PDB file of C-alpha atoms in Angstrom:
ATOM      1  CA  UNK A  46      68.193 155.638  61.802  1.00 58.00           C
ATOM      2  CA  UNK A  47      66.421 156.912  58.714  1.00 64.00           C
ATOM      3  CA  UNK A  48      67.303 160.384  57.497  1.00 87.00           C
ATOM      4  CA  UNK A  49      65.057 163.410  57.079  1.00 94.00           C
ATOM      5  CA  UNK A  50      65.386 166.327  54.659  1.00 95.00           C
ATOM      6  CA  UNK A  51      64.064 169.801  55.388  1.00 97.00           C
ATOM      7  CA  UNK A  52      64.426 173.187  53.699  1.00 97.00           C
ATOM      8  CA  UNK A  53      67.075 175.333  55.367  1.00 96.00           C
ATOM      9  CA  UNK A  54      64.792 178.303  55.910  1.00 97.00           C
ATOM     10  CA  UNK A  55      61.257 179.574  55.455  1.00 97.00           C
ATOM     11  CA  UNK A  56      59.492 182.866  55.966  1.00 97.00           C
ATOM     12  CA  UNK A  57      55.978 183.575  57.109  1.00 96.00           C
ATOM     13  CA  UNK A  58      53.832 186.545  57.976  1.00 96.00           C
ATOM     14  CA  UNK A  59      52.401 186.870  61.430  1.00 96.00           C
ATOM     15  CA  UNK A  60      48.918 185.366  61.901  1.00 96.00           C
ATOM     16  CA  UNK A  61      49.152 183.386  58.665  1.00 96.00           C
ATOM     17  CA  UNK A  62      49.395 179.576  58.480  1.00 96.00           C
ATOM     18  CA  UNK A  63      52.799 177.993  58.017  1.00 97.00           C
ATOM     19  CA  UNK A  64      53.478 174.628  56.405  1.00 98.00           C
ATOM     20  CA  UNK A  65      56.887 173.166  57.219  1.00 98.00           C
ATOM     21  CA  UNK A  66      57.730 170.160  55.022  1.00 98.00           C
ATOM     22  CA  UNK A  67      59.879 167.157  55.832  1.00 97.00           C
ATOM     23  CA  UNK A  68      60.943 164.353  53.507  1.00 96.00           C
ATOM     24  CA  UNK A  69      61.754 160.919  54.923  1.00 94.00           C
ATOM     25  CA  UNK A  70      61.720 158.578  51.950  1.00 93.00           C
ATOM     26  CA  UNK A  71      63.570 155.778  53.794  1.00 90.00           C
ATOM     27  CA  UNK A  72      61.187 155.691  56.751  1.00 91.00           C
ATOM     28  CA  UNK A  73      60.429 152.229  58.063  1.00 87.00           C
ATOM     29  CA  UNK A  74      57.000 150.978  59.000  1.00 85.00           C
ATOM     30  CA  UNK A  75      57.653 151.363  62.718  1.00 84.00           C
ATOM     31  CA  UNK A  76      59.255 154.812  62.684  1.00 88.00           C
ATOM     32  CA  UNK A  77      57.404 157.606  64.426  1.00 89.00           C
ATOM     33  CA  UNK A  78      57.727 161.150  63.078  1.00 92.00           C
ATOM     34  CA  UNK A  79      58.616 163.672  65.769  1.00 93.00           C
ATOM     35  CA  UNK A  80      58.946 167.434  65.574  1.00 96.00           C
ATOM     36  CA  UNK A  81      60.915 169.579  67.944  1.00 97.00           C
ATOM     37  CA  UNK A  82      61.663 173.268  67.785  1.00 97.00           C
ATOM     38  CA  UNK A  83      64.384 175.408  69.283  1.00 97.00           C
ATOM     39  CA  UNK A  84      63.608 178.986  70.132  1.00 96.00           C
ATOM     40  CA  UNK A  85      66.534 181.431  70.264  1.00 92.00           C
ATOM     41  CA  UNK A  86      68.754 180.916  73.304  1.00 89.00           C
ATOM     42  CA  UNK A  87      66.729 177.942  74.529  1.00 93.00           C
ATOM     43  CA  UNK A  88      66.933 174.168  74.428  1.00 96.00           C
ATOM     44  CA  UNK A  89      64.739 172.286  71.966  1.00 97.00           C
ATOM     45  CA  UNK A  90      61.139 171.617  72.904  1.00 96.00           C
ATOM     46  CA  UNK A  91      58.758 168.908  71.776  1.00 94.00           C
ATOM     47  CA  UNK A  92      56.044 169.984  69.349  1.00 96.00           C
ATOM     48  CA  UNK A  93      54.180 166.932  68.106  1.00 94.00           C
ATOM     49  CA  UNK A  94      54.590 163.366  66.883  1.00 92.00           C
ATOM     50  CA  UNK A  95      52.656 160.837  64.813  1.00 91.00           C
ATOM     51  CA  UNK A  96      52.812 157.478  63.084  1.00 90.00           C
ATOM     52  CA  UNK A  97      50.274 157.281  60.267  1.00 91.00           C
ATOM     53  CA  UNK A  98      47.260 159.428  60.960  1.00 88.00           C
ATOM     54  CA  UNK A  99      47.210 163.202  61.070  1.00 92.00           C
ATOM     55  CA  UNK A 100      47.639 164.575  64.583  1.00 93.00           C
ATOM     56  CA  UNK A 101      46.591 167.776  66.286  1.00 94.00           C
ATOM     57  CA  UNK A 102      47.565 169.368  69.573  1.00 92.00           C
ATOM     58  CA  UNK A 103      47.473 172.819  71.058  1.00 90.00           C
ATOM     59  CA  UNK A 104      50.703 173.834  69.365  1.00 89.00           C
ATOM     60  CA  UNK A 105      50.383 172.475  65.851  1.00 95.00           C
ATOM     61  CA  UNK A 106      49.067 169.860  63.449  1.00 97.00           C
ATOM     62  CA  UNK A 107      51.010 167.110  61.755  1.00 97.00           C
ATOM     63  CA  UNK A 108      49.927 165.936  58.332  1.00 97.00           C
ATOM     64  CA  UNK A 109      51.471 162.644  57.226  1.00 96.00           C
ATOM     65  CA  UNK A 110      51.438 161.538  53.595  1.00 96.00           C
ATOM     66  CA  UNK A 111      49.666 158.298  52.813  1.00 95.00           C
ATOM     67  CA  UNK A 112      52.944 156.593  51.859  1.00 94.00           C
ATOM     68  CA  UNK A 113      54.603 158.150  54.946  1.00 94.00           C
ATOM     69  CA  UNK A 114      57.541 159.356  52.897  1.00 95.00           C
ATOM     70  CA  UNK A 115      56.848 162.946  53.799  1.00 96.00           C
ATOM     71  CA  UNK A 116      55.081 164.976  56.442  1.00 97.00           C
ATOM     72  CA  UNK A 117      54.137 168.584  57.080  1.00 98.00           C
ATOM     73  CA  UNK A 118      54.078 170.480  60.335  1.00 98.00           C
ATOM     74  CA  UNK A 119      51.312 173.059  60.277  1.00 97.00           C
ATOM     75  CA  UNK A 120      51.241 176.126  62.475  1.00 97.00           C
ATOM     76  CA  UNK A 121      47.744 177.469  62.022  1.00 94.00           C
ATOM     77  CA  UNK A 122      48.462 181.090  62.905  1.00 95.00           C
ATOM     78  CA  UNK A 123      52.114 181.989  63.176  1.00 96.00           C
ATOM     79  CA  UNK A 124      53.139 184.389  65.896  1.00 96.00           C
ATOM     80  CA  UNK A 125      56.461 186.111  66.418  1.00 96.00           C
ATOM     81  CA  UNK A 126      57.116 183.626  69.186  1.00 95.00           C
ATOM     82  CA  UNK A 127      57.048 180.797  66.631  1.00 97.00           C
ATOM     83  CA  UNK A 128      60.284 182.029  65.072  1.00 97.00           C
ATOM     84  CA  UNK A 129      62.600 179.089  65.732  1.00 97.00           C
ATOM     85  CA  UNK A 130      64.488 176.206  64.175  1.00 97.00           C
ATOM     86  CA  UNK A 131      62.142 173.281  63.530  1.00 98.00           C
ATOM     87  CA  UNK A 132      63.515 169.750  63.493  1.00 97.00           C
ATOM     88  CA  UNK A 133      61.829 166.714  61.968  1.00 96.00           C
ATOM     89  CA  UNK A 134      63.123 163.492  63.586  1.00 94.00           C
ATOM     90  CA  UNK A 135      62.355 159.810  63.087  1.00 90.00           C
ATOM     91  CA  UNK A 136      62.314 157.445  66.041  1.00 84.00           C
ATOM     92  CA  UNK A 137      61.825 153.715  65.868  1.00 77.00           C
ATOM     93  CA  UNK A 138      58.866 152.272  67.732  1.00 66.00           C
ATOM     94  CA  UNK A 139      61.046 149.859  69.591  1.00 62.00           C
ATOM     95  CA  UNK A 140      63.788 152.378  70.177  1.00 61.00           C
ATOM     96  CA  UNK A 141      65.023 151.716  73.668  1.00 64.00           C
ATOM     97  CA  UNK A 142      66.852 154.980  73.977  1.00 71.00           C
ATOM     98  CA  UNK A 143      66.298 158.655  74.492  1.00 73.00           C
ATOM     99  CA  UNK A 144      68.680 159.438  71.667  1.00 81.00           C
ATOM    100  CA  UNK A 145      67.450 161.954  69.106  1.00 87.00           C
ATOM    101  CA  UNK A 146      69.221 162.475  65.796  1.00 88.00           C
ATOM    102  CA  UNK A 147      68.871 166.092  64.762  1.00 92.00           C
ATOM    103  CA  UNK A 148      69.358 167.274  61.195  1.00 91.00           C
ATOM    104  CA  UNK A 149      69.948 170.878  60.275  1.00 93.00           C
ATOM    105  CA  UNK A 150      66.284 171.765  60.633  1.00 96.00           C
ATOM    106  CA  UNK A 151      64.295 174.613  59.110  1.00 98.00           C
ATOM    107  CA  UNK A 152      64.807 178.132  60.402  1.00 97.00           C
ATOM    108  CA  UNK A 153      61.417 179.812  60.424  1.00 98.00           C
ATOM    109  CA  UNK A 154      61.317 183.589  60.274  1.00 97.00           C
ATOM    110  CA  UNK A 155      58.015 185.260  61.139  1.00 97.00           C
ATOM    111  CA  UNK A 156      57.511 188.795  59.904  1.00 96.00           C
ATOM    112  CA  UNK A 157      55.143 191.213  61.663  1.00 94.00           C
TER     113      UNK A 157
ATOM    114  CA  UNK B 120      56.805 170.863  88.286  1.00 68.00           C
ATOM    115  CA  UNK B 121      60.317 172.223  87.837  1.00 83.00           C
ATOM    116  CA  UNK B 122      61.941 171.750  84.448  1.00 94.00           C
ATOM    117  CA  UNK B 123      65.374 170.422  83.612  1.00 97.00           C
ATOM    118  CA  UNK B 124      68.061 172.519  85.224  1.00 97.00           C
ATOM    119  CA  UNK B 125      71.670 172.802  84.177  1.00 98.00           C
ATOM    120  CA  UNK B 126      74.554 174.349  86.029  1.00 97.00           C
ATOM    121  CA  UNK B 127      76.495 176.399  85.440  1.00 97.00           C
ATOM    122  CA  UNK B 128      74.843 178.324  82.627  1.00 97.00           C
ATOM    123  CA  UNK B 129      78.082 179.840  81.404  1.00 97.00           C
ATOM    124  CA  UNK B 130      81.655 178.689  81.759  1.00 97.00           C
ATOM    125  CA  UNK B 131      85.012 179.897  80.467  1.00 98.00           C
ATOM    126  CA  UNK B 132      87.987 177.557  80.526  1.00 98.00           C
ATOM    127  CA  UNK B 133      91.413 177.417  78.919  1.00 98.00           C
ATOM    128  CA  UNK B 134      92.850 174.696  76.736  1.00 98.00           C
ATOM    129  CA  UNK B 135      94.058 171.676  78.623  1.00 98.00           C
ATOM    130  CA  UNK B 136      91.757 172.165  81.587  1.00 98.00           C
ATOM    131  CA  UNK B 137      88.873 169.894  82.453  1.00 98.00           C
ATOM    132  CA  UNK B 138      85.267 170.795  83.128  1.00 98.00           C
ATOM    133  CA  UNK B 139      82.248 169.201  84.810  1.00 98.00           C
ATOM    134  CA  UNK B 140      78.701 170.130  83.876  1.00 98.00           C
ATOM    135  CA  UNK B 141      75.643 169.194  85.898  1.00 98.00           C
ATOM    136  CA  UNK B 142      72.083 168.340  84.942  1.00 98.00           C
ATOM    137  CA  UNK B 143      69.079 167.823  87.202  1.00 98.00           C
ATOM    138  CA  UNK B 144      66.221 166.091  85.369  1.00 96.00           C
ATOM    139  CA  UNK B 145      62.534 166.609  85.935  1.00 95.00           C
ATOM    140  CA  UNK B 146      61.392 164.814  89.071  1.00 94.00           C
ATOM    141  CA  UNK B 147      60.529 161.222  88.268  1.00 90.00           C
ATOM    142  CA  UNK B 148      62.489 161.118  85.016  1.00 90.00           C
ATOM    143  CA  UNK B 149      65.065 158.345  84.899  1.00 90.00           C
ATOM    144  CA  UNK B 150      66.687 158.962  81.531  1.00 90.00           C
ATOM    145  CA  UNK B 151      69.179 161.761  80.941  1.00 93.00           C
ATOM    146  CA  UNK B 152      70.784 162.472  77.577  1.00 94.00           C
ATOM    147  CA  UNK B 153      73.503 164.952  76.690  1.00 97.00           C
ATOM    148  CA  UNK B 154      73.962 166.848  73.443  1.00 97.00           C
ATOM    149  CA  UNK B 155      76.585 169.200  72.051  1.00 98.00           C
ATOM    150  CA  UNK B 156      75.459 172.064  69.829  1.00 97.00           C
ATOM    151  CA  UNK B 157      77.870 174.028  67.642  1.00 96.00           C
ATOM    152  CA  UNK B 158      77.209 176.297  64.662  1.00 92.00           C
ATOM    153  CA  UNK B 159      79.103 173.965  62.350  1.00 90.00           C
ATOM    154  CA  UNK B 160      77.869 170.536  63.454  1.00 91.00           C
ATOM    155  CA  UNK B 161      74.463 171.376  64.866  1.00 92.00           C
ATOM    156  CA  UNK B 162      73.001 169.238  67.632  1.00 95.00           C
ATOM    157  CA  UNK B 163      74.931 166.032  68.229  1.00 95.00           C
ATOM    158  CA  UNK B 164      74.133 163.271  70.681  1.00 94.00           C
ATOM    159  CA  UNK B 165      76.830 162.620  73.275  1.00 96.00           C
ATOM    160  CA  UNK B 166      75.445 159.886  75.547  1.00 93.00           C
ATOM    161  CA  UNK B 167      72.447 158.737  77.500  1.00 92.00           C
ATOM    162  CA  UNK B 168      72.147 157.424  81.038  1.00 93.00           C
ATOM    163  CA  UNK B 169      69.316 155.391  82.455  1.00 90.00           C
ATOM    164  CA  UNK B 170      69.236 154.069  86.005  1.00 89.00           C
ATOM    165  CA  UNK B 171      72.905 154.992  86.517  1.00 93.00           C
ATOM    166  CA  UNK B 172      74.017 153.045  83.433  1.00 93.00           C
ATOM    167  CA  UNK B 173      75.188 154.423  80.127  1.00 93.00           C
ATOM    168  CA  UNK B 174      72.688 153.105  77.628  1.00 87.00           C
ATOM    169  CA  UNK B 175      73.847 154.770  74.448  1.00 87.00           C
ATOM    170  CA  UNK B 176      76.879 156.689  73.282  1.00 91.00           C
ATOM    171  CA  UNK B 177      77.520 159.036  70.404  1.00 92.00           C
ATOM    172  CA  UNK B 178      80.633 159.387  68.315  1.00 94.00           C
ATOM    173  CA  UNK B 179      82.801 161.517  70.592  1.00 96.00           C
ATOM    174  CA  UNK B 180      86.321 160.925  71.881  1.00 97.00           C
ATOM    175  CA  UNK B 181      86.960 159.394  75.271  1.00 96.00           C
ATOM    176  CA  UNK B 182      87.689 162.840  76.715  1.00 98.00           C
ATOM    177  CA  UNK B 183      83.928 163.163  77.004  1.00 98.00           C
ATOM    178  CA  UNK B 184      82.462 161.130  79.823  1.00 97.00           C
ATOM    179  CA  UNK B 185      79.472 161.171  82.069  1.00 97.00           C
ATOM    180  CA  UNK B 186      77.731 159.534  84.943  1.00 97.00           C
ATOM    181  CA  UNK B 187      74.364 159.391  86.597  1.00 97.00           C
ATOM    182  CA  UNK B 188      73.606 159.271  90.289  1.00 97.00           C
ATOM    183  CA  UNK B 189      70.926 157.320  92.118  1.00 96.00           C
ATOM    184  CA  UNK B 190      68.683 160.405  92.202  1.00 95.00           C
ATOM    185  CA  UNK B 191      68.936 160.570  88.377  1.00 95.00           C
ATOM    186  CA  UNK B 192      71.052 163.723  88.403  1.00 97.00           C
ATOM    187  CA  UNK B 193      73.796 163.531  85.819  1.00 98.00           C
ATOM    188  CA  UNK B 194      77.170 165.058  85.241  1.00 98.00           C
ATOM    189  CA  UNK B 195      79.314 165.170  82.151  1.00 98.00           C
ATOM    190  CA  UNK B 196      83.033 165.744  82.164  1.00 98.00           C
ATOM    191  CA  UNK B 197      85.344 166.916  79.427  1.00 98.00           C
ATOM    192  CA  UNK B 198      89.040 166.475  80.059  1.00 96.00           C
ATOM    193  CA  UNK B 199      91.956 168.147  78.285  1.00 97.00           C
ATOM    194  CA  UNK B 200      89.770 170.810  76.746  1.00 98.00           C
ATOM    195  CA  UNK B 201      90.335 171.839  73.142  1.00 98.00           C
ATOM    196  CA  UNK B 202      89.207 175.012  71.375  1.00 97.00           C
ATOM    197  CA  UNK B 203      86.723 172.929  69.390  1.00 96.00           C
ATOM    198  CA  UNK B 204      84.931 171.926  72.563  1.00 98.00           C
ATOM    199  CA  UNK B 205      83.438 175.402  72.765  1.00 98.00           C
ATOM    200  CA  UNK B 206      79.740 174.753  72.433  1.00 98.00           C
ATOM    201  CA  UNK B 207      76.342 174.775  74.043  1.00 98.00           C
ATOM    202  CA  UNK B 208      75.887 171.575  76.027  1.00 98.00           C
ATOM    203  CA  UNK B 209      72.293 170.514  76.418  1.00 98.00           C
ATOM    204  CA  UNK B 210      70.785 167.988  78.746  1.00 97.00           C
ATOM    205  CA  UNK B 211      67.441 166.286  78.166  1.00 95.00           C
ATOM    206  CA  UNK B 212      65.376 164.064  80.414  1.00 93.00           C
ATOM    207  CA  UNK B 213      62.467 161.729  79.879  1.00 89.00           C
ATOM    208  CA  UNK B 214      60.429 159.260  81.885  1.00 83.00           C
ATOM    209  CA  UNK B 215      62.054 156.124  80.595  1.00 70.00           C
ATOM    210  CA  UNK B 216      64.070 157.216  77.593  1.00 53.00           C
ATOM    211  CA  UNK B 217      62.923 154.396  75.410  1.00 55.00           C
ATOM    212  CA  UNK B 218      59.800 154.056  73.318  1.00 57.00           C
ATOM    213  CA  UNK B 219      59.142 156.310  70.405  1.00 50.00           C
ATOM    214  CA  UNK B 220      56.523 158.403  72.133  1.00 60.00           C
ATOM    215  CA  UNK B 221      58.520 159.514  75.151  1.00 73.00           C
ATOM    216  CA  UNK B 222      58.877 163.258  74.971  1.00 86.00           C
ATOM    217  CA  UNK B 223      62.332 164.604  75.686  1.00 90.00           C
ATOM    218  CA  UNK B 224      62.505 167.687  77.899  1.00 94.00           C
ATOM    219  CA  UNK B 225      65.548 169.875  77.373  1.00 96.00           C
ATOM    220  CA  UNK B 226      67.296 172.191  79.768  1.00 97.00           C
ATOM    221  CA  UNK B 227      68.545 175.662  78.821  1.00 96.00           C
ATOM    222  CA  UNK B 228      72.087 174.425  78.300  1.00 97.00           C
ATOM    223  CA  UNK B 229      75.545 175.321  79.526  1.00 98.00           C
ATOM    224  CA  UNK B 230      77.545 177.620  77.268  1.00 97.00           C
ATOM    225  CA  UNK B 231      81.196 176.513  77.419  1.00 98.00           C
ATOM    226  CA  UNK B 232      83.894 178.732  75.969  1.00 98.00           C
ATOM    227  CA  UNK B 233      87.423 177.377  75.687  1.00 98.00           C
ATOM    228  CA  UNK B 234      90.175 179.974  75.280  1.00 97.00           C
TER     229      UNK B 234
END
């Protein structure tokens, strides 16, 4: 599975947008980009995923570079509840498994 | 719909003992995966079960084993516990487990402490 690189930590102010970057220079043409987050004392939860086009859902937006070698998770208005570890994960289109390979992720701190 | 449940939530064992952890997936989900989370190694994949068969396995010693029942509930067992097995053990379920777009739903985890 291709590897992803994320900054160890980021800070944000409450109610401001947050852009969480992820580099995946060895991504293959059939790899989907998934984001999960883990709130304190909880299991990870799905945030969003995409292949080529930018994606939006109620939690966040995912902006994917044209060459797909990087992506950015965008939280439009950070709240204190968004403080978590964010993981960027690649999954092959034909992946016949539930296996997720987690990196170290980005710890997001949100300041009031 | 109820989420993924794991029992027990907390467990204390001593070295050399064995332990069994349980996971009940979301109703209708057939794939169950297990992960170990430690401060040093982060989240690591243990194994995945689908329709009572182990479909994928991570890089863990044979002391770690699991199984899945016909109702999709899963158990994992760790024999001859070592201090390094102290961790948060997470279970995740999904509809089919395969395909890149299948969302994984995680339980709250079982915190295992080995003394």
